CSV table of C-alpha atoms in Angstrom, one decimal:
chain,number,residue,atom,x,y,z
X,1,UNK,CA,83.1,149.4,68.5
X,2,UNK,CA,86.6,148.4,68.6
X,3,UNK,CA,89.8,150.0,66.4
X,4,UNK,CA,91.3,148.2,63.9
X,5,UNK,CA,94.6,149.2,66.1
X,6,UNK,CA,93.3,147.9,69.0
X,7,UNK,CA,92.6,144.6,67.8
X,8,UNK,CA,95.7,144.7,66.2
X,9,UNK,CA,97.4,145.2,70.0
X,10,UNK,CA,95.3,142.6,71.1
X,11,UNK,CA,96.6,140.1,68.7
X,12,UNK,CA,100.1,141.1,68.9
X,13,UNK,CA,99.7,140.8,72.7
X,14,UNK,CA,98.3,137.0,72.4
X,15,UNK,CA,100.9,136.2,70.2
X,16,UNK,CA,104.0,137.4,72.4
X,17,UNK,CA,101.7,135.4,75.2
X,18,UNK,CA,101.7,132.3,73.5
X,19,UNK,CA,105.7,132.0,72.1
X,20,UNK,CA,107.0,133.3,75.7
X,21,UNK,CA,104.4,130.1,77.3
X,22,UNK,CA,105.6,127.7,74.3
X,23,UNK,CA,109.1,128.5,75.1
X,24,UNK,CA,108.7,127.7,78.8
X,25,UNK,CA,107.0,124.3,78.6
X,26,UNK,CA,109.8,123.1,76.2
X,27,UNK,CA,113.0,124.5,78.1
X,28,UNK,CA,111.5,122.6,81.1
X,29,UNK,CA,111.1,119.3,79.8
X,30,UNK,CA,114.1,119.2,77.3
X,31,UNK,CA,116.3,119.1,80.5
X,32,UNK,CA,115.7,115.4,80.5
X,33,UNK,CA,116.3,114.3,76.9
X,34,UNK,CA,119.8,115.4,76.2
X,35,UNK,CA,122.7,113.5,78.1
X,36,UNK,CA,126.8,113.4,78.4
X,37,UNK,CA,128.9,111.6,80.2
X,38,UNK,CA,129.8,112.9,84.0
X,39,UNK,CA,133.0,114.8,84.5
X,40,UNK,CA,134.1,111.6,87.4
X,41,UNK,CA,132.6,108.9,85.4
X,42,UNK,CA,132.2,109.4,81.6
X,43,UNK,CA,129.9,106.2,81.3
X,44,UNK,CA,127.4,107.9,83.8
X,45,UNK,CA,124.8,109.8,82.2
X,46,UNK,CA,124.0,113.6,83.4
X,47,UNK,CA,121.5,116.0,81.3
X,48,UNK,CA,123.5,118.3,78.8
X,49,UNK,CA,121.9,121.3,80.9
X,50,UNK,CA,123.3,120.5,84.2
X,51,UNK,CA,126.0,122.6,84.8
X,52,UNK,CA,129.2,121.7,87.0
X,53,UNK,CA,129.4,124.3,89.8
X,54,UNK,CA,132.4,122.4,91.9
X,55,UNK,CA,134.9,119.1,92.0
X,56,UNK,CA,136.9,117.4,94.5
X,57,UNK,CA,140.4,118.4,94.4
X,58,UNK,CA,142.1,116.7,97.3
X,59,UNK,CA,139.9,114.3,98.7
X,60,UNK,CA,141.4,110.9,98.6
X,61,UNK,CA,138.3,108.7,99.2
X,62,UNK,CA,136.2,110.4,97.1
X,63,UNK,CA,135.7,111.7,93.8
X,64,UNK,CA,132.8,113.8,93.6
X,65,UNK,CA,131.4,116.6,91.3
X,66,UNK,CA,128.2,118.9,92.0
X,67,UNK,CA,126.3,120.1,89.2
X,68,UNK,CA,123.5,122.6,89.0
X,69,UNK,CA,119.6,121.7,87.8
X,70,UNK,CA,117.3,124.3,88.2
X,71,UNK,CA,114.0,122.6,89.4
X,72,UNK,CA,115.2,119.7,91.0
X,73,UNK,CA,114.9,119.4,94.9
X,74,UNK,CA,115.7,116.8,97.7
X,75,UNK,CA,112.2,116.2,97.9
X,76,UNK,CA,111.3,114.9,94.7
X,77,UNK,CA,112.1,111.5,93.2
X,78,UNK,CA,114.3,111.6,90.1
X,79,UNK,CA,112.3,111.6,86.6
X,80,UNK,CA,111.5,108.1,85.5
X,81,UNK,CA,112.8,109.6,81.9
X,82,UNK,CA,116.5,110.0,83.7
X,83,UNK,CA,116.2,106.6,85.8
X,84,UNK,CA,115.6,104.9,82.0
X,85,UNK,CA,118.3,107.1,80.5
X,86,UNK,CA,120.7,105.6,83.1
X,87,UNK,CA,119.6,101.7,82.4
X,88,UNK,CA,120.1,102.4,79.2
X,89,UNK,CA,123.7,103.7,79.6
X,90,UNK,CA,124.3,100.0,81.2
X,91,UNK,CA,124.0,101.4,85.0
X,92,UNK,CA,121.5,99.4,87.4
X,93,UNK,CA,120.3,101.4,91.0
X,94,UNK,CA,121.1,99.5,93.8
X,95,UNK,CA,119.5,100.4,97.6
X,96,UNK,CA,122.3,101.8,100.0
X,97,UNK,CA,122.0,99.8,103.0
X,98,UNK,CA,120.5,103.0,105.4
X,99,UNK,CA,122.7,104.0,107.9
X,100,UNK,CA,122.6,107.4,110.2
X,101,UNK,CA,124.2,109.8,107.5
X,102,UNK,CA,122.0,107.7,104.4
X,103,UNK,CA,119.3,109.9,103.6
X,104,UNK,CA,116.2,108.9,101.0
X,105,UNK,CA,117.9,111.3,98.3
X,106,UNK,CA,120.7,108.8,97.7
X,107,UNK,CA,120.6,106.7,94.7
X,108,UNK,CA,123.1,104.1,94.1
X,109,UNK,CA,123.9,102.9,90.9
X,110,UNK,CA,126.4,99.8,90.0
X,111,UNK,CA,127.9,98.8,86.6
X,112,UNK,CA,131.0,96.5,85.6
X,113,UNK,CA,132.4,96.7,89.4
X,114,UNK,CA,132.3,100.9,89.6
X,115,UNK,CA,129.7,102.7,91.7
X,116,UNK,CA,128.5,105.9,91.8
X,117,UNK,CA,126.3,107.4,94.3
X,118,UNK,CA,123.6,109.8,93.1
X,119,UNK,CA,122.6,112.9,96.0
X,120,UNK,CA,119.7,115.5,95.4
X,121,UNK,CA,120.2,118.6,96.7
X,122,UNK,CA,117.7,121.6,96.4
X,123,UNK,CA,118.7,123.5,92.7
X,124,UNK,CA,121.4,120.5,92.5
X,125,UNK,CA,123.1,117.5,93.0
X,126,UNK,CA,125.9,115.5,93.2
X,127,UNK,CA,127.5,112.5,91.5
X,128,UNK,CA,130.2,110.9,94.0
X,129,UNK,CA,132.6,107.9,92.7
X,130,UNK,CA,134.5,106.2,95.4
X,131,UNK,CA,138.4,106.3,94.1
X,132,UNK,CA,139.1,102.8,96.1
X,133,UNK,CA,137.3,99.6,97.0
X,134,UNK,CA,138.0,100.7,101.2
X,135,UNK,CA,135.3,103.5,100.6
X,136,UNK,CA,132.7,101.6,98.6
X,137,UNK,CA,129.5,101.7,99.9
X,138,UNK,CA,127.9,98.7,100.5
X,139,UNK,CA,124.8,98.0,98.2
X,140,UNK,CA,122.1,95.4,98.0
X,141,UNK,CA,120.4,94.6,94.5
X,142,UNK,CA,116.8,96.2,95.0
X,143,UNK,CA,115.0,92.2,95.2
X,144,UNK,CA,117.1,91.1,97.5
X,145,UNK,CA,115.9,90.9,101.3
X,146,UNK,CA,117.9,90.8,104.7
């Protein structure tokens, strides 16, 4: 027959189990629904729980910032949830025409005559902004074909 204090532990036990789980699920998918502007390009969307880790400071073609994401990796695509949040900020993705140092992690996104170009690192990425038109890269709207 089982104690009083036992089942007591039990439940105590299953309790602690279930808020630590609850807690987990929701910091995981809450990185996705809260959004400010990028340090480079204030009208560019980047989740409120990114955090920057390092910024060009003398680069003259490029202004680029990294931020940290725990669970994102250059093998995944970004969330649909983030590629909405960016439409929705006025931003459309554009393909990068694919050249030797283009890799598939490399979103382009175009809005009012500015780019920024979008890379996925492993635990991070990066948000680059081309600081004149000389280092623009050259994009294609996604329907268009060669």
């Amino acid at each position: 027959m089982l104690s009083w204090r036992r089942v007591g532990l039990h439940s105590i036990l299953l309790l602690c189990l279930a808020i630590v789980l609850a807690g987990c699920g929701e910091a995981s998918g809450s990185v996705w629904t809260s959004y400010e502007g990028a340090v480079n390009e204030k009208s560019f969307p980047v989740p409120k729980v990114a955090n920057k880790s390092d910024q060009s400071e003398n680069n003259s073609d490029m202004d680029y910032v990294r931020y940290t994401l725990s669970g994102i990796n250059e093998g995944m695509s970004l969330p649909e949830v983030y590629l909405d949040e960016i439409k929705s900020w006025g931003w459309t993705e554009k393909e990068a025409k694919q050249s030797s140092n283009t890799s598939s992690n490399l979103h382009v996104f175009a809005k009012e005559g500015h780019i920024v170009q979008l890379a996925v690192h492993d635990g991070s990425f990066t948000l680059m902004v081309p600081r004149n038109e000389t280092t623009q890269t050259t994009v294609k709207s996604l329907g268009e074909d060669d």
